mmCIF file of C-alpha atoms and ligand atoms in Angstrom:
data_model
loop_
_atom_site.group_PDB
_atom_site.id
_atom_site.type_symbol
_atom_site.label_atom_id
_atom_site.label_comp_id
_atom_site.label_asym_id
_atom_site.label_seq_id
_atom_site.Cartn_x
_atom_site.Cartn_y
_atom_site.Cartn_z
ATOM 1 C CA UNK A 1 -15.311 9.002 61.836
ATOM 2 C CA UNK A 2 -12.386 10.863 59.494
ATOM 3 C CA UNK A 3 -12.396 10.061 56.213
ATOM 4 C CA UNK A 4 -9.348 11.453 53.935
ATOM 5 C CA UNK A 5 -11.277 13.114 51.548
ATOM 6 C CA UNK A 6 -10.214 12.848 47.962
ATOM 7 C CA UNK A 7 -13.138 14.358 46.464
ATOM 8 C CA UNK A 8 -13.404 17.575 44.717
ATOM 9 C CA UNK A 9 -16.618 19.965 46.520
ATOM 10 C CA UNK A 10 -18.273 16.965 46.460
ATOM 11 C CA UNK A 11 -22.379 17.096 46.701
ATOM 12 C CA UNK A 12 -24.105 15.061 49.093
ATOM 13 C CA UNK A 13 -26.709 12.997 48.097
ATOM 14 C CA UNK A 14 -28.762 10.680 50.843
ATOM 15 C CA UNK A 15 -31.544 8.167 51.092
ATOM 16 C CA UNK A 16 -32.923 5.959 53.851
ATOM 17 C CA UNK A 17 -31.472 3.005 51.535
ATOM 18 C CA UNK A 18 -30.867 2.504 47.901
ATOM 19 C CA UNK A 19 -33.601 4.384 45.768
ATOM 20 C CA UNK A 20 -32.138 7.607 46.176
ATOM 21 C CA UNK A 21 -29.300 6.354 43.527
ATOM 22 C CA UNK A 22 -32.080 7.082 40.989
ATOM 23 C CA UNK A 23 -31.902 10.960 41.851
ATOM 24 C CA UNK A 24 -27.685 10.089 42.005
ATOM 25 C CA UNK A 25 -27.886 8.812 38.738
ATOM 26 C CA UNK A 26 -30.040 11.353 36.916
ATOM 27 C CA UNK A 27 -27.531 13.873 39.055
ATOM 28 C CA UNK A 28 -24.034 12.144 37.507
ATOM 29 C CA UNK A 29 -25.793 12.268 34.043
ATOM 30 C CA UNK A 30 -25.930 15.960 34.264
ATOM 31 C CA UNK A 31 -22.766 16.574 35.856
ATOM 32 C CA UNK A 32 -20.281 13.895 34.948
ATOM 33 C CA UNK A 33 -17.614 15.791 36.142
ATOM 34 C CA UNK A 34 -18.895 16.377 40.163
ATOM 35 C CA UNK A 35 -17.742 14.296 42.385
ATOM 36 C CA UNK A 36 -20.443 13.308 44.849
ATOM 37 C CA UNK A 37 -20.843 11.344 48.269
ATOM 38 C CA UNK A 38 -23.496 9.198 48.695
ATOM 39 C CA UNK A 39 -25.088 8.026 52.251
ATOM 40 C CA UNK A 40 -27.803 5.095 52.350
ATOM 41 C CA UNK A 41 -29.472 4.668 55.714
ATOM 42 C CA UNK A 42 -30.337 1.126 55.201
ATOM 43 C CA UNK A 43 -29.878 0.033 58.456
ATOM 44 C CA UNK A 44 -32.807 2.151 59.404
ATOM 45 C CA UNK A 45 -34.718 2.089 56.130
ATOM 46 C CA UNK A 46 -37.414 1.941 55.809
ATOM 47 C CA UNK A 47 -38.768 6.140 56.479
ATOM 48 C CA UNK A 48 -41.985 5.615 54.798
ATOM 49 C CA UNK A 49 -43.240 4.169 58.099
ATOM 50 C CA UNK A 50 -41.547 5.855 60.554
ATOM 51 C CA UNK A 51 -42.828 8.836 62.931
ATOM 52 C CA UNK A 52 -42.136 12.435 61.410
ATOM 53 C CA UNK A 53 -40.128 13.304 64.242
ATOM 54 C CA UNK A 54 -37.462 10.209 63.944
ATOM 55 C CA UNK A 55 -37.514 11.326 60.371
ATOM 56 C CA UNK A 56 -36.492 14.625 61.233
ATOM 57 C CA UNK A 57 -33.853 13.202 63.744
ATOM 58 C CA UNK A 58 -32.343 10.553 60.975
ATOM 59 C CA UNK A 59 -32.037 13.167 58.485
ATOM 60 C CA UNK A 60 -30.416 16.122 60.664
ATOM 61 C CA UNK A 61 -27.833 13.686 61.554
ATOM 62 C CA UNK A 62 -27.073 12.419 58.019
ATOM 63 C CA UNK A 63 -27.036 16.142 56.816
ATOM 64 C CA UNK A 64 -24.760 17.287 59.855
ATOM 65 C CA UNK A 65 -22.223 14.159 58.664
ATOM 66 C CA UNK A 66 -22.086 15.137 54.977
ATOM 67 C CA UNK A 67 -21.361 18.753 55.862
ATOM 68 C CA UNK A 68 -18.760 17.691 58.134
ATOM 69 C CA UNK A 69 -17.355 15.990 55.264
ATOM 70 C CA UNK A 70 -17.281 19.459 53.220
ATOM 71 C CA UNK A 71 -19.923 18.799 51.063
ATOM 72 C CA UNK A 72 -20.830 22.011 49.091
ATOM 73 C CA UNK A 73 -24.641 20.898 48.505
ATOM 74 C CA UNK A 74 -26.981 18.947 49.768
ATOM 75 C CA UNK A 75 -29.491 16.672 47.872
ATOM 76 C CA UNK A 76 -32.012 14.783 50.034
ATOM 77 C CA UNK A 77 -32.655 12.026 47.791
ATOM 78 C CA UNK A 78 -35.944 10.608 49.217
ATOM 79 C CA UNK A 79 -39.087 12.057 49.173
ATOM 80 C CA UNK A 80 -40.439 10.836 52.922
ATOM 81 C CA UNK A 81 -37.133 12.812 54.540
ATOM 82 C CA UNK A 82 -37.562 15.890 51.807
ATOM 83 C CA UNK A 83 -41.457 15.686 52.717
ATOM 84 C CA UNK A 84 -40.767 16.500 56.498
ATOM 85 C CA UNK A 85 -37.357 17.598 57.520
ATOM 86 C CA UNK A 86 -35.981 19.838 54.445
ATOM 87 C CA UNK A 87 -37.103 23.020 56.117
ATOM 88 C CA UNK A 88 -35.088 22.090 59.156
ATOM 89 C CA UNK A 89 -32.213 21.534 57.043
ATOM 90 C CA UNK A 90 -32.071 24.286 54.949
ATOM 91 C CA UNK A 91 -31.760 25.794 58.314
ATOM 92 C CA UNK A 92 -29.023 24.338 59.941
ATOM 93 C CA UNK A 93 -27.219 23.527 57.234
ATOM 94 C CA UNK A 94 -24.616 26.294 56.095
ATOM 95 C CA UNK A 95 -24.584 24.904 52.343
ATOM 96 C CA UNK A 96 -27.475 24.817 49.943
ATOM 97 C CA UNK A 97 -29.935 22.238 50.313
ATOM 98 C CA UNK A 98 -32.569 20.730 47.672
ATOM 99 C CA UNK A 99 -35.383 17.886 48.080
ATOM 100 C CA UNK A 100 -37.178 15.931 45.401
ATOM 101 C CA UNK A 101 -40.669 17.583 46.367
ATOM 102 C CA UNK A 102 -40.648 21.022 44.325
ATOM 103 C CA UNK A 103 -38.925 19.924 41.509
ATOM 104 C CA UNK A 104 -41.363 17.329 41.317
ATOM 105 C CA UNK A 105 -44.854 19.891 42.039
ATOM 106 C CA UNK A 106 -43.222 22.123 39.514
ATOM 107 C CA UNK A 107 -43.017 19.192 36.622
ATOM 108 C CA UNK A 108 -46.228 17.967 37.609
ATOM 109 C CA UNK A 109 -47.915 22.058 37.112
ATOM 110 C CA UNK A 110 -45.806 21.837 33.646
ATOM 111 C CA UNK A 111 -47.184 18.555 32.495
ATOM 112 C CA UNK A 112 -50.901 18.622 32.868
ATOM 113 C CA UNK A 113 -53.410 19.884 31.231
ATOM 114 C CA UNK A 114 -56.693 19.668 33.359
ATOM 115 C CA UNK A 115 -54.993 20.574 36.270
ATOM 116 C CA UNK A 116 -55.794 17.159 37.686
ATOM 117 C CA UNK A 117 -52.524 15.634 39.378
ATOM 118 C CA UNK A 118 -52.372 12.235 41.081
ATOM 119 C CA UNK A 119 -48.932 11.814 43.569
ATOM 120 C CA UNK A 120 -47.948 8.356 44.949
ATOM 121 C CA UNK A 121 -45.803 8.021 47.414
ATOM 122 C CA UNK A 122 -45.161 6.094 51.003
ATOM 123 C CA UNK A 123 -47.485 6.497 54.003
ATOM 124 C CA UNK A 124 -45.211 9.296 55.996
ATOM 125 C CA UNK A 125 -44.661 11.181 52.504
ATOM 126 C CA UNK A 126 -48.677 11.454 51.930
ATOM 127 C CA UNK A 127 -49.608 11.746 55.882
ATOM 128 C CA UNK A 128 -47.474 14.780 55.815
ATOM 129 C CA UNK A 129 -49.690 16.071 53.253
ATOM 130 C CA UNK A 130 -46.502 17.875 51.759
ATOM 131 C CA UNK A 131 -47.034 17.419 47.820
ATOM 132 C CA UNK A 132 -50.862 18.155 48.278
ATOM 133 C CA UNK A 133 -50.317 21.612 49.883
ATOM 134 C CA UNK A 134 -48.130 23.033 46.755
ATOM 135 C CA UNK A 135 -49.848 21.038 44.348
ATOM 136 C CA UNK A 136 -53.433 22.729 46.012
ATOM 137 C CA UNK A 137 -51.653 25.839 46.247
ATOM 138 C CA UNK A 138 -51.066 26.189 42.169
ATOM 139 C CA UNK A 139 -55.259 25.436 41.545
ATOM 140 C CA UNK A 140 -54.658 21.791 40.983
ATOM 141 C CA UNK A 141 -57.198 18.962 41.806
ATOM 142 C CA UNK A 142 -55.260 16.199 43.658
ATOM 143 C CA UNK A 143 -55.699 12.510 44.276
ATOM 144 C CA UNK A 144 -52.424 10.822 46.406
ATOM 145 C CA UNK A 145 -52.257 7.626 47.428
ATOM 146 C CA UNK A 146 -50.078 6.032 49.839
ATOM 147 C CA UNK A 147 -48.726 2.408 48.654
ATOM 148 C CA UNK A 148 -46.349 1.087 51.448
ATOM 149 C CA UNK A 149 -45.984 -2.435 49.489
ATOM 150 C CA UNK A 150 -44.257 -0.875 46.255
ATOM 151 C CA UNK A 151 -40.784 -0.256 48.549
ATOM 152 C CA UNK A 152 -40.747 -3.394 49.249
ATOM 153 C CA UNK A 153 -41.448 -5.090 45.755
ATOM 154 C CA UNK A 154 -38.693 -2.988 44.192
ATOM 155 C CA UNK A 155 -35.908 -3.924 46.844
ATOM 156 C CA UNK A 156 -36.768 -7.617 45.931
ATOM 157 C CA UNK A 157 -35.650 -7.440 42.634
ATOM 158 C CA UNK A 158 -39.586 -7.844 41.340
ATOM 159 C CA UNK A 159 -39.997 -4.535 40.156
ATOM 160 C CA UNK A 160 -40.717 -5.874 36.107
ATOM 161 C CA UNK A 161 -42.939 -8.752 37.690
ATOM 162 C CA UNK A 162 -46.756 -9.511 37.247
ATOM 163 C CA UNK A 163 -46.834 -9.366 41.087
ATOM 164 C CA UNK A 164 -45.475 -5.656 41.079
ATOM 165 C CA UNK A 165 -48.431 -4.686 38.464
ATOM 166 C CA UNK A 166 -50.879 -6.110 40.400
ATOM 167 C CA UNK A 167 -50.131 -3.942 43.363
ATOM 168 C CA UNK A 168 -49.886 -1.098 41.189
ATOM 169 C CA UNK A 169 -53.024 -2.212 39.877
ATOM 170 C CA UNK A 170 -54.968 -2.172 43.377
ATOM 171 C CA UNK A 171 -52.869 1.028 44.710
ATOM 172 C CA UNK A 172 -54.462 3.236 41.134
ATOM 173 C CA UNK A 173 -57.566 1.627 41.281
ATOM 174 C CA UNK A 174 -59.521 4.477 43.055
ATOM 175 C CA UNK A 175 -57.721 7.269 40.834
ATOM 176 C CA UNK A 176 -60.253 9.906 39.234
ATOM 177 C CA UNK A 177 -59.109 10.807 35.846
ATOM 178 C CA UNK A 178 -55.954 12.351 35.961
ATOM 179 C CA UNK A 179 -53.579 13.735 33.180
ATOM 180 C CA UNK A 180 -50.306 13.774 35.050
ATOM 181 C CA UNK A 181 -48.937 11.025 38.347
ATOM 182 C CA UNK A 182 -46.297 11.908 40.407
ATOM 183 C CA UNK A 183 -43.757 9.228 41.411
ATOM 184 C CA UNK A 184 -43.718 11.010 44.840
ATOM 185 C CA UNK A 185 -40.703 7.863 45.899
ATOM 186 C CA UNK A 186 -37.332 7.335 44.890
ATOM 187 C CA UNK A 187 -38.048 3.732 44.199
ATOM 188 C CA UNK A 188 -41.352 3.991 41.730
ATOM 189 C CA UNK A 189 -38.825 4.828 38.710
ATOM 190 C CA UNK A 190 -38.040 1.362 38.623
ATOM 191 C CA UNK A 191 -42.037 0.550 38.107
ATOM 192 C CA UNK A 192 -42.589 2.976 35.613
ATOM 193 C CA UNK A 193 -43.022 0.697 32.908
ATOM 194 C CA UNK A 194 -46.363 -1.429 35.368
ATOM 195 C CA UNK A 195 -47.002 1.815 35.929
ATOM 196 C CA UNK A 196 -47.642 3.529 32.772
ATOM 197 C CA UNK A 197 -49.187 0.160 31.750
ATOM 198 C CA UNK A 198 -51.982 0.611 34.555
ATOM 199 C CA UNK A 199 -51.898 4.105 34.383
ATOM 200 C CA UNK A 200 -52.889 4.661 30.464
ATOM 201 C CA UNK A 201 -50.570 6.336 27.953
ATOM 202 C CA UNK A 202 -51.966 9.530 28.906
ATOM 203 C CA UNK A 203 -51.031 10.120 32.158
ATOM 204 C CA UNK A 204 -47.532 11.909 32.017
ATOM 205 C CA UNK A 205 -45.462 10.158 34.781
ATOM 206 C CA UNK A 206 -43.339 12.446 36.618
ATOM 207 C CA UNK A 207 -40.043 11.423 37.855
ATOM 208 C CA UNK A 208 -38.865 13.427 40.351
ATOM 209 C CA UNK A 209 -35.137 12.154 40.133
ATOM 210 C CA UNK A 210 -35.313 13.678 36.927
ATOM 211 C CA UNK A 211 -36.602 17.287 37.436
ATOM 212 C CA UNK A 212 -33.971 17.433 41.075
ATOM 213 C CA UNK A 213 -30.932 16.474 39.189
ATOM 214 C CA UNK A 214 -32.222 19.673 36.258
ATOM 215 C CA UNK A 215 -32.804 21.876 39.946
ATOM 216 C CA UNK A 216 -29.841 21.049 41.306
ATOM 217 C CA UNK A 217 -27.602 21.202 37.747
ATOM 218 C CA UNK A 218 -28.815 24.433 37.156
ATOM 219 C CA UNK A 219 -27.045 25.828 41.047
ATOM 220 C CA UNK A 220 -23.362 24.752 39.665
ATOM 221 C CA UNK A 221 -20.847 26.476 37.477
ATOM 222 C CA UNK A 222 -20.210 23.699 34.207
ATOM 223 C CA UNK A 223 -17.101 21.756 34.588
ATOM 224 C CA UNK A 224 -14.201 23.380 33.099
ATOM 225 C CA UNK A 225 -13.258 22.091 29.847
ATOM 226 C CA UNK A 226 -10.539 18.672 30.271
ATOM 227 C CA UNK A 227 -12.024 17.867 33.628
ATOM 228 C CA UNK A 228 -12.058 14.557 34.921
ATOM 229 C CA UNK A 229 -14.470 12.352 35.255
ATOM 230 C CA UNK A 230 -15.929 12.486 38.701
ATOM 231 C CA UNK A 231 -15.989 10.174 41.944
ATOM 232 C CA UNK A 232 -18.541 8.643 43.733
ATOM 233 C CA UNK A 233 -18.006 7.542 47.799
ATOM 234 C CA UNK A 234 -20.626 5.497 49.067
ATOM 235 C CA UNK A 235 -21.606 5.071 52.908
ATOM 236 C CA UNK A 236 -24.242 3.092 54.104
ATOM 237 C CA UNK A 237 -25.357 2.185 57.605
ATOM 238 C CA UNK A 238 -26.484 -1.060 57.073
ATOM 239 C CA UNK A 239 -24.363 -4.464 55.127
ATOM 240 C CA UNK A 240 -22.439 -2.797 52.254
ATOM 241 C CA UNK A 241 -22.269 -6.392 50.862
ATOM 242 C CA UNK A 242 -26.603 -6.214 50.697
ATOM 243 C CA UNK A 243 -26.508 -3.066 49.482
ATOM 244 C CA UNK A 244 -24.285 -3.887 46.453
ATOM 245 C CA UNK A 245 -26.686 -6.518 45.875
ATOM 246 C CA UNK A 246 -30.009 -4.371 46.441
ATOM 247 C CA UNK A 247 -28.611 -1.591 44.058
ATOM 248 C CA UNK A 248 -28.072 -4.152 40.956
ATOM 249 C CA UNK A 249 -32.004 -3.684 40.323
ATOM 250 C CA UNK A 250 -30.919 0.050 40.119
ATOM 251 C CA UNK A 251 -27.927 -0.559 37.740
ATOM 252 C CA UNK A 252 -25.491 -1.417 40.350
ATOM 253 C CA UNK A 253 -23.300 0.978 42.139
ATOM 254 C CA UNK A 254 -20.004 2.424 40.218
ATOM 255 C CA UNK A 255 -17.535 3.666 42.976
ATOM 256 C CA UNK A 256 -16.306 2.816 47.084
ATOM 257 C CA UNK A 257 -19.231 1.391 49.613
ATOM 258 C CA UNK A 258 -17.762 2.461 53.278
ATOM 259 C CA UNK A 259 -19.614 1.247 55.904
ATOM 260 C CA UNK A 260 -20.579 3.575 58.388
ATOM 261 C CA UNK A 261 -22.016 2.680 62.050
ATOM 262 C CA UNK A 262 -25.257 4.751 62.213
ATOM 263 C CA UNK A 263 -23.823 5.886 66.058
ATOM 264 C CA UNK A 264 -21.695 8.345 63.681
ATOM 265 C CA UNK A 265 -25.280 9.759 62.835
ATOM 266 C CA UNK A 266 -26.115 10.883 66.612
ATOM 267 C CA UNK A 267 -28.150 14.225 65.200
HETATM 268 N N1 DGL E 1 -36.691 6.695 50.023
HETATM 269 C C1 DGL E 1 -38.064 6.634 50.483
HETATM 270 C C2 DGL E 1 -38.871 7.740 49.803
HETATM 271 O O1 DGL E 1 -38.528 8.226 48.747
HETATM 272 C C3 DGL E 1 -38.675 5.280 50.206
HETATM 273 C C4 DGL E 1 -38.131 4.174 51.069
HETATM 274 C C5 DGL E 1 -38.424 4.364 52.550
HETATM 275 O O2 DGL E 1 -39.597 4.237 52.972
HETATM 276 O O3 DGL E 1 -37.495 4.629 53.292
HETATM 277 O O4 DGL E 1 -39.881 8.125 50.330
#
Protein backbone atom coordinates (compact mmCIF):
# COMPACT_ATOMS: atom_id res chain seq x y z
CA UNK A 1 0.00 0.00 0.00
CA UNK A 2 1.44 3.86 -0.74
CA UNK A 3 0.33 6.27 1.34
CA UNK A 4 1.30 10.10 0.46
CA UNK A 5 2.83 10.90 3.50
CA UNK A 6 2.15 14.29 4.95
CA UNK A 7 3.68 13.76 8.18
CA UNK A 8 6.72 15.29 9.55
CA UNK A 9 9.46 12.15 10.93
CA UNK A 10 6.57 10.80 12.19
CA UNK A 11 6.97 8.04 15.21
CA UNK A 12 5.29 4.88 14.99
CA UNK A 13 3.29 3.76 17.60
CA UNK A 14 1.38 0.09 17.40
CA UNK A 15 -0.92 -2.14 19.34
CA UNK A 16 -2.76 -5.38 18.62
CA UNK A 17 -6.01 -3.03 18.92
CA UNK A 18 -6.90 0.08 20.75
CA UNK A 19 -5.08 0.20 24.25
CA UNK A 20 -1.93 1.18 22.92
CA UNK A 21 -3.60 4.86 22.39
CA UNK A 22 -2.96 5.13 26.16
CA UNK A 23 0.96 5.02 25.54
CA UNK A 24 -0.14 7.47 22.17
CA UNK A 25 -1.72 9.70 24.38
CA UNK A 26 0.76 10.02 27.25
CA UNK A 27 3.32 10.26 23.99
CA UNK A 28 1.24 13.46 22.25
CA UNK A 29 1.13 15.02 25.81
CA UNK A 30 4.83 15.18 25.84
CA UNK A 31 5.41 16.03 22.40
CA UNK A 32 2.51 18.00 21.01
CA UNK A 33 4.35 18.99 18.22
CA UNK A 34 5.40 15.16 16.67
CA UNK A 35 3.49 13.96 14.33
CA UNK A 36 2.91 10.25 14.83
CA UNK A 37 1.32 7.15 12.93
CA UNK A 38 -0.61 4.90 14.67
CA UNK A 39 -1.33 1.04 13.62
CA UNK A 40 -4.07 -1.09 15.61
CA UNK A 41 -4.07 -4.77 14.75
CA UNK A 42 -7.58 -5.33 15.68
CA UNK A 43 -8.38 -7.65 13.24
CA UNK A 44 -6.01 -9.99 14.93
CA UNK A 45 -6.28 -8.70 18.49
CA UNK A 46 -6.30 -10.18 20.77
CA UNK A 47 -1.98 -11.07 21.46
CA UNK A 48 -2.47 -11.88 25.00
CA UNK A 49 -3.51 -15.37 23.85
CA UNK A 50 -1.69 -15.99 21.01
CA UNK A 51 1.58 -18.28 20.54
CA UNK A 52 4.96 -16.27 21.03
CA UNK A 53 5.98 -17.06 17.70
CA UNK A 54 2.72 -15.50 15.78
CA UNK A 55 3.48 -12.67 18.11
CA UNK A 56 6.78 -12.31 16.83
CA UNK A 57 5.46 -12.72 13.17
CA UNK A 58 2.47 -9.95 13.72
CA UNK A 59 4.80 -7.55 15.11
CA UNK A 60 7.85 -7.86 12.52
CA UNK A 61 5.37 -7.18 9.92
CA UNK A 62 3.72 -4.14 11.56
CA UNK A 63 7.29 -2.77 12.36
CA UNK A 64 8.60 -3.52 8.69
CA UNK A 65 5.22 -1.36 7.44
CA UNK A 66 5.82 1.66 9.69
CA UNK A 67 9.46 1.85 8.63
CA UNK A 68 8.47 1.64 5.16
CA UNK A 69 6.42 4.53 5.87
CA UNK A 70 9.66 6.54 7.17
CA UNK A 71 8.95 6.44 10.57
CA UNK A 72 12.00 7.74 12.58
CA UNK A 73 11.06 5.65 15.88
CA UNK A 74 9.38 2.98 16.85
CA UNK A 75 7.09 2.59 19.95
CA UNK A 76 5.57 -0.88 20.49
CA UNK A 77 2.65 0.12 22.36
CA UNK A 78 1.58 -3.22 23.97
CA UNK A 79 3.20 -5.01 26.45
CA UNK A 80 2.44 -8.87 25.09
CA UNK A 81 4.36 -7.80 21.54
CA UNK A 82 7.18 -5.62 23.66
CA UNK A 83 7.29 -8.81 26.09
CA UNK A 84 8.43 -11.18 23.17
CA UNK A 85 9.42 -9.67 19.90
CA UNK A 86 11.26 -6.19 20.83
CA UNK A 87 14.66 -7.82 20.69
CA UNK A 88 13.91 -8.98 17.19
CA UNK A 89 12.98 -5.60 16.30
CA UNK A 90 15.50 -3.60 17.57
CA UNK A 91 17.31 -5.81 15.22
CA UNK A 92 15.86 -5.49 12.05
CA UNK A 93 14.68 -2.36 12.36
CA UNK A 94 17.16 0.47 11.12
CA UNK A 95 15.41 3.21 13.46
CA UNK A 96 15.26 3.20 17.21
CA UNK A 97 12.88 1.07 18.83
CA UNK A 98 11.28 1.25 22.52
CA UNK A 99 8.66 -1.16 24.39
CA UNK A 100 6.56 -0.47 27.44
CA UNK A 101 8.51 -3.23 29.55
CA UNK A 102 11.72 -1.26 30.89
CA UNK A 103 10.25 1.86 31.33
CA UNK A 104 7.80 0.17 33.29
CA UNK A 105 10.62 -2.31 35.57
CA UNK A 106 12.49 0.91 35.95
CA UNK A 107 9.29 2.93 37.58
CA UNK A 108 8.36 0.00 39.41
CA UNK A 109 12.47 -0.22 41.10
CA UNK A 110 11.79 3.74 41.67
CA UNK A 111 8.49 3.37 43.41
CA UNK A 112 8.82 0.74 46.04
CA UNK A 113 10.06 0.55 49.04
CA UNK A 114 10.25 -3.18 50.22
CA UNK A 115 11.33 -4.23 47.07
CA UNK A 116 8.13 -6.21 46.73
CA UNK A 117 6.59 -5.61 43.11
CA UNK A 118 3.37 -7.20 41.85
CA UNK A 119 2.99 -6.98 37.61
CA UNK A 120 -0.37 -7.80 35.91
CA UNK A 121 -0.58 -8.37 32.68
CA UNK A 122 -2.18 -10.93 29.88
CA UNK A 123 -1.35 -14.66 29.77
CA UNK A 124 1.49 -14.42 26.79
CA UNK A 125 2.99 -11.19 28.62
CA UNK A 126 3.44 -13.26 32.09
CA UNK A 127 4.18 -16.84 30.30
CA UNK A 128 7.06 -15.09 28.75
CA UNK A 129 8.22 -14.39 32.11
CA UNK A 130 9.67 -11.02 30.63
CA UNK A 131 8.87 -8.39 33.54
CA UNK A 132 9.87 -11.08 36.21
CA UNK A 133 13.43 -11.57 34.83
CA UNK A 134 14.40 -7.63 35.15
CA UNK A 135 12.28 -7.11 37.97
CA UNK A 136 14.34 -10.46 39.71
CA UNK A 137 17.35 -9.16 38.24
CA UNK A 138 17.26 -5.62 40.39
CA UNK A 139 16.70 -7.88 44.01
CA UNK A 140 12.99 -7.49 43.84
CA UNK A 141 10.41 -10.05 45.23
CA UNK A 142 7.73 -10.55 42.51
CA UNK A 143 4.15 -11.72 42.39
CA UNK A 144 2.49 -11.47 38.48
CA UNK A 145 -0.59 -12.51 37.65
CA UNK A 146 -2.07 -13.16 34.41
CA UNK A 147 -5.86 -11.81 34.06
CA UNK A 148 -7.04 -12.60 30.43
CA UNK A 149 -10.76 -11.27 31.33
CA UNK A 150 -9.63 -7.52 32.08
CA UNK A 151 -8.99 -7.01 27.95
CA UNK A 152 -12.04 -7.87 27.42
CA UNK A 153 -14.03 -5.84 30.16
CA UNK A 154 -12.26 -2.66 29.06
CA UNK A 155 -13.09 -3.03 25.21
CA UNK A 156 -16.80 -3.30 26.39
CA UNK A 157 -17.02 -0.04 27.63
CA UNK A 158 -17.31 -1.59 31.48
CA UNK A 159 -14.12 -0.57 32.61
CA UNK A 160 -15.80 1.92 35.71
CA UNK A 161 -18.37 -1.02 36.37
CA UNK A 162 -18.94 -3.18 39.59
CA UNK A 163 -18.42 -6.16 37.21
CA UNK A 164 -14.81 -4.87 36.23
CA UNK A 165 -13.93 -4.63 40.19
CA UNK A 166 -15.01 -7.82 40.82
CA UNK A 167 -12.61 -9.37 38.40
CA UNK A 168 -10.01 -7.23 39.64
CA UNK A 169 -11.06 -8.34 42.88
CA UNK A 170 -10.56 -12.24 42.15
CA UNK A 171 -7.38 -11.57 39.74
CA UNK A 172 -5.44 -9.59 43.28
CA UNK A 173 -6.84 -11.85 45.55
CA UNK A 174 -3.72 -14.12 45.98
CA UNK A 175 -1.27 -10.96 46.05
CA UNK A 176 1.34 -11.04 49.07
CA UNK A 177 1.84 -7.62 50.35
CA UNK A 178 3.19 -5.54 47.87
CA UNK A 179 4.15 -1.75 47.83
CA UNK A 180 4.18 -1.10 44.12
CA UNK A 181 1.69 -3.07 40.92
CA UNK A 182 2.62 -2.88 37.59
CA UNK A 183 -0.10 -2.34 34.94
CA UNK A 184 2.01 -4.74 32.76
CA UNK A 185 -1.19 -4.00 29.71
CA UNK A 186 -2.02 -1.16 27.74
CA UNK A 187 -5.62 -1.49 28.67
CA UNK A 188 -5.41 -1.66 32.79
CA UNK A 189 -5.03 2.35 32.78
CA UNK A 190 -8.53 2.52 32.17
CA UNK A 191 -9.14 0.29 35.57
CA UNK A 192 -6.95 2.12 37.62
CA UNK A 193 -9.45 3.66 39.63
CA UNK A 194 -11.12 -0.58 40.61
CA UNK A 195 -7.81 -1.04 40.81
CA UNK A 196 -6.38 1.16 43.34
CA UNK A 197 -9.73 0.58 45.12
CA UNK A 198 -8.84 -3.28 45.50
CA UNK A 199 -5.39 -2.70 45.61
CA UNK A 200 -5.17 -0.26 48.87
CA UNK A 201 -3.89 3.32 48.71
CA UNK A 202 -0.54 2.07 49.23
CA UNK A 203 0.31 0.24 46.45
CA UNK A 204 1.86 2.76 43.87
CA UNK A 205 0.27 1.76 40.49
CA UNK A 206 2.60 1.96 37.72
CA UNK A 207 1.51 2.98 34.37
CA UNK A 208 3.68 2.04 31.91
CA UNK A 209 2.17 4.43 29.15
CA UNK A 210 3.38 6.94 31.35
CA UNK A 211 7.09 6.15 32.08
CA UNK A 212 7.44 5.04 27.74
CA UNK A 213 6.12 8.30 26.58
CA UNK A 214 9.09 10.09 29.49
CA UNK A 215 11.67 7.15 27.63
CA UNK A 216 10.81 7.89 24.47
CA UNK A 217 10.48 12.05 25.00
CA UNK A 218 13.70 12.10 26.37
CA UNK A 219 15.36 10.40 22.55
CA UNK A 220 13.94 13.67 20.57
CA UNK A 221 15.29 17.13 20.05
CA UNK A 222 12.17 19.73 21.59
CA UNK A 223 10.09 21.18 18.92
CA UNK A 224 11.39 24.34 17.65
CA UNK A 225 9.73 27.28 18.97
CA UNK A 226 6.22 28.29 16.54
CA UNK A 227 5.83 24.69 15.54
CA UNK A 228 2.68 23.30 14.69
CA UNK A 229 0.66 21.27 16.30
CA UNK A 230 1.22 17.72 15.24
CA UNK A 231 -0.75 14.94 13.19
CA UNK A 232 -1.95 11.78 13.99
CA UNK A 233 -2.67 8.88 10.98
CA UNK A 234 -4.42 6.01 12.16
CA UNK A 235 -4.41 2.40 10.47
CA UNK A 236 -6.10 -0.41 11.71
CA UNK A 237 -6.59 -3.90 10.33
CA UNK A 238 -9.80 -4.57 11.48
CA UNK A 239 -13.50 -2.13 11.02
CA UNK A 240 -12.24 1.48 11.39
CA UNK A 241 -15.96 2.25 12.09
CA UNK A 242 -15.54 -0.35 15.54
CA UNK A 243 -12.54 1.00 16.29
CA UNK A 244 -13.79 4.63 16.49
CA UNK A 245 -16.31 3.25 18.66
CA UNK A 246 -13.93 0.96 20.90
CA UNK A 247 -11.48 3.99 21.39
CA UNK A 248 -14.36 6.41 22.90
CA UNK A 249 -13.73 4.46 26.34
CA UNK A 250 -10.10 5.73 25.70
CA UNK A 251 -11.12 9.38 24.89
CA UNK A 252 -11.86 8.82 21.34
CA UNK A 253 -9.44 9.11 18.55
CA UNK A 254 -8.38 12.83 17.25
CA UNK A 255 -7.03 12.43 13.61
CA UNK A 256 -7.54 9.96 10.04
CA UNK A 257 -8.53 6.01 10.67
CA UNK A 258 -7.20 4.26 7.22
CA UNK A 259 -8.03 0.94 6.96
CA UNK A 260 -5.42 -1.31 6.17
CA UNK A 261 -5.86 -5.13 4.93
CA UNK A 262 -3.59 -7.07 7.36
CA UNK A 263 -2.17 -8.98 3.83
CA UNK A 264 -0.09 -5.53 3.74
CA UNK A 265 1.44 -6.99 7.07
CA UNK A 266 2.98 -10.28 5.33
CA UNK A 267 6.28 -10.11 7.86
N1 LIG B 1 -2.19 -4.75 23.97
C1 LIG B 1 -2.12 -5.98 24.74
C2 LIG B 1 -1.04 -5.84 25.81
O1 LIG B 1 -0.68 -4.76 26.23
C3 LIG B 1 -3.45 -6.31 25.36
C4 LIG B 1 -4.50 -6.75 24.37
C5 LIG B 1 -4.15 -8.05 23.66
O2 LIG B 1 -4.16 -9.13 24.30
O3 LIG B 1 -3.87 -8.00 22.48
O4 LIG B 1 -0.54 -6.84 26.26
Amino acid sequence: MTLQNPLRQPIGVFDSGVGGLTVLQALRRRMPYRDFIYLGDTARVPYGRKPPEMVVDFATGIADFLCGMGVKGLVVACNTASAVALPKLVERCPVPAWGVIDPGVQAAIGATVSGRVGVIGTKGTIASGAYQRRLEAKGMQVWAQACPMLVHIVEEGLADSPEAEILVRHYLSGRPEIDALILGCTHYPLLKGPIQRVAGAAVHLVDSAEVTAETVNAAFEPAPAGSAPGRVIHFVTGDPVAFGHTAKVIGGVEGEVISLPVAELAG
